[in-house]
Coordinates of C-alpha atoms in Angstrom, one line a residue:
M26 CA 11.3 2.8 -4.3
A27 CA 7.6 3.3 -4.9
T28 CA 5.6 5.4 -2.4
G29 CA 2.0 5.8 -1.5
I30 CA 1.3 2.2 -0.3
G31 CA -1.7 1.7 1.8
S32 CA -2.9 -1.1 4.0
V33 CA -3.3 -4.6 2.5
D34 CA -6.9 -5.1 1.3
I35 CA -7.6 -8.7 2.4
Y36 CA -11.2 -8.4 1.1
S37 CA -9.9 -7.6 -2.4
L38 CA -7.4 -10.5 -2.2
E39 CA -10.2 -12.9 -1.5
L40 CA -12.5 -11.4 -4.1
H41 CA -9.8 -11.6 -6.8
S42 CA -9.4 -15.4 -6.2
L43 CA -12.9 -15.8 -7.6
Y44 CA -11.7 -14.6 -11.0
P45 CA -9.1 -16.4 -13.2
P46 CA -6.3 -14.3 -14.6
Y47 CA -7.9 -14.0 -18.1
Q48 CA -10.7 -12.1 -16.5
Q49 CA -8.4 -9.8 -14.5
T50 CA -6.4 -6.7 -15.2
V51 CA -3.2 -5.5 -13.6
Y52 CA -3.1 -1.7 -12.9
V53 CA 0.2 -0.2 -12.0
G54 CA 1.8 3.2 -12.0
A55 CA 5.3 4.0 -13.1
S56 CA 7.9 6.7 -12.8
D57 CA 7.3 7.7 -16.4
Q58 CA 4.1 9.2 -15.0
F59 CA 1.8 6.7 -16.7
M60 CA -0.9 4.5 -15.1
Y61 CA -0.8 1.2 -17.0
A62 CA -3.4 -1.6 -17.5
F63 CA -2.1 -5.1 -18.5
N64 CA -3.9 -8.3 -19.2
A65 CA -3.2 -10.4 -16.1
S66 CA -2.8 -13.7 -17.9
N67 CA -0.2 -12.7 -20.6
G68 CA 1.0 -9.1 -19.8
T69 CA -0.5 -7.6 -22.9
L70 CA -0.8 -3.8 -22.6
I71 CA -4.5 -2.8 -22.6
W72 CA -4.1 1.0 -22.1
R73 CA -2.0 3.6 -20.4
Y74 CA -2.8 7.1 -19.2
V75 CA -0.3 9.9 -18.7
T76 CA -0.5 12.1 -15.5
G77 CA 1.7 14.9 -14.2
S78 CA 3.8 12.9 -11.7
T79 CA 4.4 9.3 -10.6
P80 CA 1.0 7.7 -9.8
S81 CA 0.3 6.1 -6.4
T82 CA -0.9 2.5 -6.0
A83 CA -4.3 2.2 -7.6
T84 CA -7.6 1.3 -6.0
V85 CA -10.3 -0.3 -8.2
A86 CA -14.0 -0.2 -7.3
N87 CA -17.1 -0.5 -9.4
G88 CA -15.2 -0.4 -12.7
I89 CA -13.2 2.7 -11.9
V90 CA -9.5 3.0 -11.2
Y91 CA -8.7 5.6 -8.5
F92 CA -5.2 6.9 -7.8
S93 CA -3.2 10.0 -6.8
S94 CA -0.6 11.9 -8.8
D95 CA -0.5 15.6 -9.5
E96 CA -4.3 15.3 -9.0
V97 CA -6.7 12.6 -7.8
Y98 CA -7.8 10.6 -10.8
A99 CA -10.7 8.3 -11.6
L100 CA -10.4 6.4 -14.9
N101 CA -12.7 3.9 -16.6
A102 CA -11.1 0.5 -15.8
T103 CA -11.9 -0.9 -19.3
N104 CA -10.4 1.8 -21.5
G105 CA -8.6 4.3 -19.3
S106 CA -10.8 7.2 -20.2
V107 CA -11.3 10.0 -17.6
V108 CA -14.3 9.7 -15.4
W109 CA -13.2 12.7 -13.2
R110 CA -10.2 14.5 -11.9
Y111 CA -9.9 16.4 -8.6
L112 CA -7.2 19.0 -8.0
T113 CA -6.2 19.4 -4.3
G114 CA -4.0 22.2 -3.0
G115 CA -0.9 20.1 -3.1
G116 CA 0.7 17.0 -4.6
N117 CA -0.8 13.5 -3.9
N118 CA 1.0 10.3 -3.2
S119 CA -1.6 8.8 -0.9
T120 CA -3.4 5.7 -2.1
P121 CA -7.1 6.4 -2.3
V122 CA -9.4 4.3 -0.2
V123 CA -12.9 3.7 -1.6
L124 CA -15.8 2.8 0.7
N125 CA -19.6 3.3 0.3
N126 CA -19.1 5.4 -2.9
V127 CA -16.7 7.7 -1.1
V128 CA -13.0 8.2 -2.0
Y129 CA -10.8 9.1 1.0
V130 CA -7.4 10.4 0.1
G131 CA -4.6 12.4 1.8
S132 CA -2.6 15.3 0.3
T133 CA 0.6 17.3 0.8
D134 CA -1.6 20.4 1.3
G135 CA -2.4 19.1 4.9
Y136 CA -6.0 18.0 4.2
M137 CA -7.7 14.7 4.3
Y138 CA -10.3 14.6 1.6
A139 CA -13.6 12.7 1.2
L140 CA -14.8 12.8 -2.5
N141 CA -17.9 11.4 -4.2
A142 CA -16.6 8.3 -6.0
S143 CA -19.0 8.8 -8.9
N144 CA -18.3 12.4 -9.8
G145 CA -15.4 13.6 -7.7
T146 CA -17.3 16.3 -5.9
L147 CA -16.0 17.3 -2.4
I148 CA -18.0 15.9 0.5
W149 CA -15.7 17.1 3.3
R150 CA -12.1 17.9 4.0
Y151 CA -10.2 18.1 7.3
Q152 CA -7.2 20.3 7.8
T153 CA -4.0 19.3 9.7
G154 CA -0.7 20.9 10.0
G155 CA 1.2 18.8 7.5
S156 CA 1.1 16.2 4.7
T157 CA -1.5 13.5 5.3
S158 CA -1.0 9.8 4.8
T159 CA -2.9 7.1 3.1
P160 CA -6.0 6.6 5.4
T161 CA -7.3 3.4 6.9
I162 CA -11.1 3.2 7.4
V163 CA -12.5 0.8 10.0
N164 CA -16.0 0.8 11.5
G165 CA -16.9 4.2 10.1
V166 CA -13.7 5.9 11.3
V167 CA -10.9 7.3 9.2
Y168 CA -7.5 6.8 10.7
F169 CA -4.4 8.6 9.3
H170 CA -1.3 10.5 10.4
S171 CA 0.1 13.9 9.4
S172 CA 3.6 15.2 9.2
D173 CA 2.6 17.6 11.9
G174 CA 3.3 14.7 14.3
Y175 CA -0.3 13.6 15.1
M176 CA -2.4 10.6 14.4
Y177 CA -6.0 11.4 13.6
A178 CA -9.3 9.6 13.9
L179 CA -12.3 11.2 12.0
N180 CA -15.9 10.4 11.5
A181 CA -16.1 9.0 8.0
N182 CA -19.5 10.5 7.3
D183 CA -18.7 14.1 8.0
G184 CA -15.0 14.4 8.8
T185 CA -15.5 15.6 12.4
L186 CA -12.6 14.9 14.8
I187 CA -13.0 11.9 17.1
W188 CA -9.5 12.1 18.6
Q189 CA -5.9 13.1 17.8
Q190 CA -2.8 11.8 19.4
S191 CA 0.8 13.1 19.3
V192 CA 3.0 10.4 17.9
G193 CA 6.1 12.2 16.6
N194 CA 6.4 11.8 12.9
P195 CA 5.3 8.4 11.7
V196 CA 6.8 6.9 8.6
S197 CA 3.9 4.5 7.9
P198 CA 0.2 4.8 7.4
P199 CA -1.7 3.4 10.3
V200 CA -2.8 -0.2 10.4
V201 CA -5.9 -1.0 12.4
S202 CA -6.5 -4.5 13.8
N203 CA -8.6 -5.8 16.7
G204 CA -9.2 -2.3 18.1
V205 CA -5.5 -1.3 17.9
V206 CA -3.8 1.3 15.7
Y207 CA -0.3 0.2 14.8
F208 CA 2.3 2.6 13.3
I209 CA 6.1 3.0 12.9
Y210 CA 8.0 6.1 13.9
V211 CA 11.8 6.6 14.2
Y212 CA 13.1 3.4 15.9
F213 CA 9.7 2.3 17.4
L214 CA 6.6 0.3 16.7
G215 CA 3.7 2.0 18.5
A216 CA 0.2 0.8 19.4
L217 CA -2.8 3.1 20.2
N218 CA -6.3 2.4 21.4
A219 CA -8.5 2.8 18.3
N220 CA -11.4 4.2 20.4
D221 CA -9.6 7.1 22.1
G222 CA -6.1 7.3 20.7
S223 CA -4.4 6.5 24.1
L224 CA -1.0 4.9 23.9
L225 CA -1.1 1.2 24.7
W226 CA 2.6 0.4 24.3
E227 CA 5.6 1.2 22.2
K228 CA 8.7 -0.8 21.5
Q229 CA 12.1 0.0 20.1
I230 CA 12.7 -2.5 17.3
S231 CA 15.6 -0.8 15.5
Y232 CA 18.7 1.2 16.4
Y233 CA 19.1 3.0 13.1
P234 CA 17.2 6.3 12.3
S235 CA 14.6 6.0 9.6
D236 CA 15.3 2.3 9.3
L237 CA 11.8 0.9 9.4
F238 CA 9.0 0.7 6.8
Y239 CA 5.3 -0.1 6.9
P240 CA 3.8 -2.7 9.3
V241 CA 1.4 -5.5 8.2
V242 CA -0.8 -7.2 10.8
T243 CA -2.3 -10.6 10.3
N244 CA -3.2 -13.5 12.7
S245 CA -1.9 -11.5 15.7
T246 CA 1.5 -11.1 14.1
I247 CA 3.1 -7.9 12.9
Y248 CA 5.6 -8.0 10.0
V249 CA 7.9 -5.0 9.4
N250 CA 10.7 -4.6 6.9
S251 CA 13.8 -2.6 7.6
R252 CA 15.8 -0.5 5.0
T253 CA 18.8 -2.7 5.7
G254 CA 17.2 -5.9 4.3
T255 CA 15.6 -7.5 7.3
L256 CA 12.1 -8.7 7.9
M257 CA 10.8 -8.9 11.5
A258 CA 7.8 -10.8 12.8
L259 CA 6.5 -9.4 16.1
N260 CA 3.8 -10.3 18.6
A261 CA 0.9 -7.9 18.0
D262 CA 0.1 -7.8 21.7
N263 CA 3.4 -6.3 22.9
G264 CA 5.8 -6.0 20.0
A265 CA 8.1 -8.8 21.1
I266 CA 10.2 -10.2 18.2
L267 CA 9.2 -13.7 17.2
W268 CA 11.7 -14.2 14.4
T269 CA 13.8 -12.3 11.8
Y270 CA 14.8 -13.0 8.2
T271 CA 17.9 -11.3 7.0
S272 CA 18.4 -11.0 3.3
S273 CA 21.7 -10.8 1.5
Q274 CA 20.4 -7.6 -0.1
S275 CA 20.9 -4.3 1.7
T276 CA 17.4 -2.8 0.9
S277 CA 13.8 -3.9 1.1
S278 CA 10.4 -3.0 -0.2
L279 CA 8.0 -0.9 1.9
M280 CA 6.1 -3.9 3.3
P281 CA 5.6 -7.6 2.9
V282 CA 2.3 -9.2 1.7
V283 CA 0.9 -12.2 3.6
V284 CA -1.4 -14.7 1.8
N285 CA -2.4 -18.2 2.7
G286 CA 0.3 -18.6 5.4
M287 CA 3.1 -17.4 3.1
I288 CA 5.0 -14.1 2.9
Y289 CA 5.9 -12.4 -0.4
D290 CA 8.4 -9.7 -0.1
G291 CA 11.1 -7.7 -2.0
F292 CA 14.7 -7.4 -0.9
G293 CA 16.9 -5.5 -3.3
G294 CA 16.4 -7.1 -6.6
N295 CA 15.0 -10.3 -5.2
V296 CA 11.4 -11.3 -4.7
V297 CA 11.2 -13.9 -1.9
N298 CA 8.6 -16.3 -0.6
L299 CA 8.9 -17.1 3.2
N300 CA 7.0 -19.2 5.7
T301 CA 5.0 -17.2 8.3
S302 CA 5.9 -19.7 11.0
D303 CA 9.6 -19.1 11.1
G304 CA 10.7 -17.0 8.1
T305 CA 12.4 -19.8 6.3
L306 CA 12.9 -19.2 2.6
A307 CA 10.8 -21.2 0.1
W308 CA 12.0 -19.5 -3.1
S309 CA 13.6 -16.4 -4.5
Y310 CA 13.4 -14.7 -7.9
S311 CA 15.9 -12.0 -9.1
T312 CA 14.6 -9.0 -11.0
G313 CA 18.0 -7.4 -11.0
N314 CA 17.0 -4.2 -9.3
N315 CA 14.8 -3.1 -6.3
A316 CA 11.5 -4.9 -6.2
A317 CA 8.3 -3.0 -5.1
V318 CA 5.6 -4.4 -2.8
P319 CA 4.1 -7.5 -4.6
T320 CA 0.4 -8.4 -5.1
V321 CA -0.7 -12.0 -4.9
T322 CA -3.9 -13.4 -6.4
N323 CA -4.9 -16.8 -8.0
S324 CA -1.5 -18.2 -7.0
I325 CA 0.3 -15.6 -9.1
V326 CA 2.7 -12.9 -7.8
Y327 CA 2.7 -9.5 -9.7
V328 CA 5.6 -7.2 -8.8
G329 CA 7.2 -4.1 -10.2
S330 CA 10.9 -3.4 -10.2
D331 CA 13.3 -0.4 -10.5
N332 CA 14.6 -1.9 -13.7
G333 CA 11.5 -0.7 -15.5
S334 CA 9.8 -4.1 -15.6
I335 CA 6.7 -5.6 -14.1
Y336 CA 6.8 -9.4 -13.5
S337 CA 4.2 -12.1 -13.2
L338 CA 5.5 -15.1 -11.2
N339 CA 4.1 -18.5 -10.2
A340 CA 3.5 -18.2 -6.4
S341 CA 4.4 -21.8 -5.7
D342 CA 7.9 -21.8 -7.1
G343 CA 8.7 -18.3 -8.3
S344 CA 9.0 -19.2 -12.0
L345 CA 8.4 -16.5 -14.5
I346 CA 5.1 -16.3 -16.4
W347 CA 5.6 -13.0 -18.2
H348 CA 7.2 -9.6 -17.8
Y349 CA 6.8 -6.2 -19.4
L350 CA 9.5 -3.6 -19.8
I351 CA 8.9 0.1 -20.2
G352 CA 12.5 1.2 -20.0
S353 CA 15.4 0.6 -17.7
S354 CA 15.6 4.2 -16.6
Y355 CA 12.1 3.9 -15.0
Y356 CA 10.5 2.0 -12.2
F357 CA 7.1 0.4 -11.6
G358 CA 5.3 0.8 -8.3
S359 CA 3.1 -1.8 -6.6
P360 CA 0.4 -3.4 -8.8
T361 CA -3.3 -3.7 -8.1
V362 CA -5.2 -6.7 -9.7
A363 CA -9.0 -6.5 -10.2
P364 CA -11.6 -8.3 -12.4

């Protein structure tokens, strides 16, 4: 399954809806170590760029594609040429977050980095005791966790520490909503006060070690996939389970995507569309192998698969629009769609 998934960018989802597919490009990394760019309307390959390891999910801003691999890369979105590369002290599977011409990205060397988005020069870095996750930036604060067992909150301007809180070893990047930092660790869903890091509550939502994936928060509801093919919808105030959807598949993608009152998710080889109100199934499409986290824009679902294909599906009924195969021995990660 693909790694390096960050928080869902709702602003980008809304922005993309202003542009029809023929004006958009799908950027997606694959296990053959290439970053690919496809025409969103017909799946035609525009360019590809080879790196030194599997690329993370991409972030696109101001005509530049940012992603992590063996280095942090910034490529021209139109033709895939290198704008800059930055070598950290370790590998990178963190999805870069770009805000106010700054790229924030974690690394296995234990640092959180802030780089100039135009030229890749270092602005600041903050050292922890372990690998750092994909960050979340809200109101000038950079939230992330480290494998040293702490959640961190840093000043986005200069990287100074605001607070750190012991949280065990979270498996998910933090999600920040309405002043609360949500995260998953072991069997639990946890919630911290975003201002000072104090624990608000924690709730056990699984009985299997390392069973839970990344939380998604929207409209006061938290959605969490389990490795065993179940999606849970929980109350964001206390973690109480509202409903569950259990797939016939034994695996799931890292997280669901919620758009316009519908949930798009991957369970084993199936891409599914569920109602947010009760988790009932609207449609399902089989890719034949594990599906990654989908992206939805302009009523089209783009999703990578472990069968080496990326798919474009009609969001209303799951019918196939196009697909592109790089080879059955590879897998595609989660796509990013941008004008």
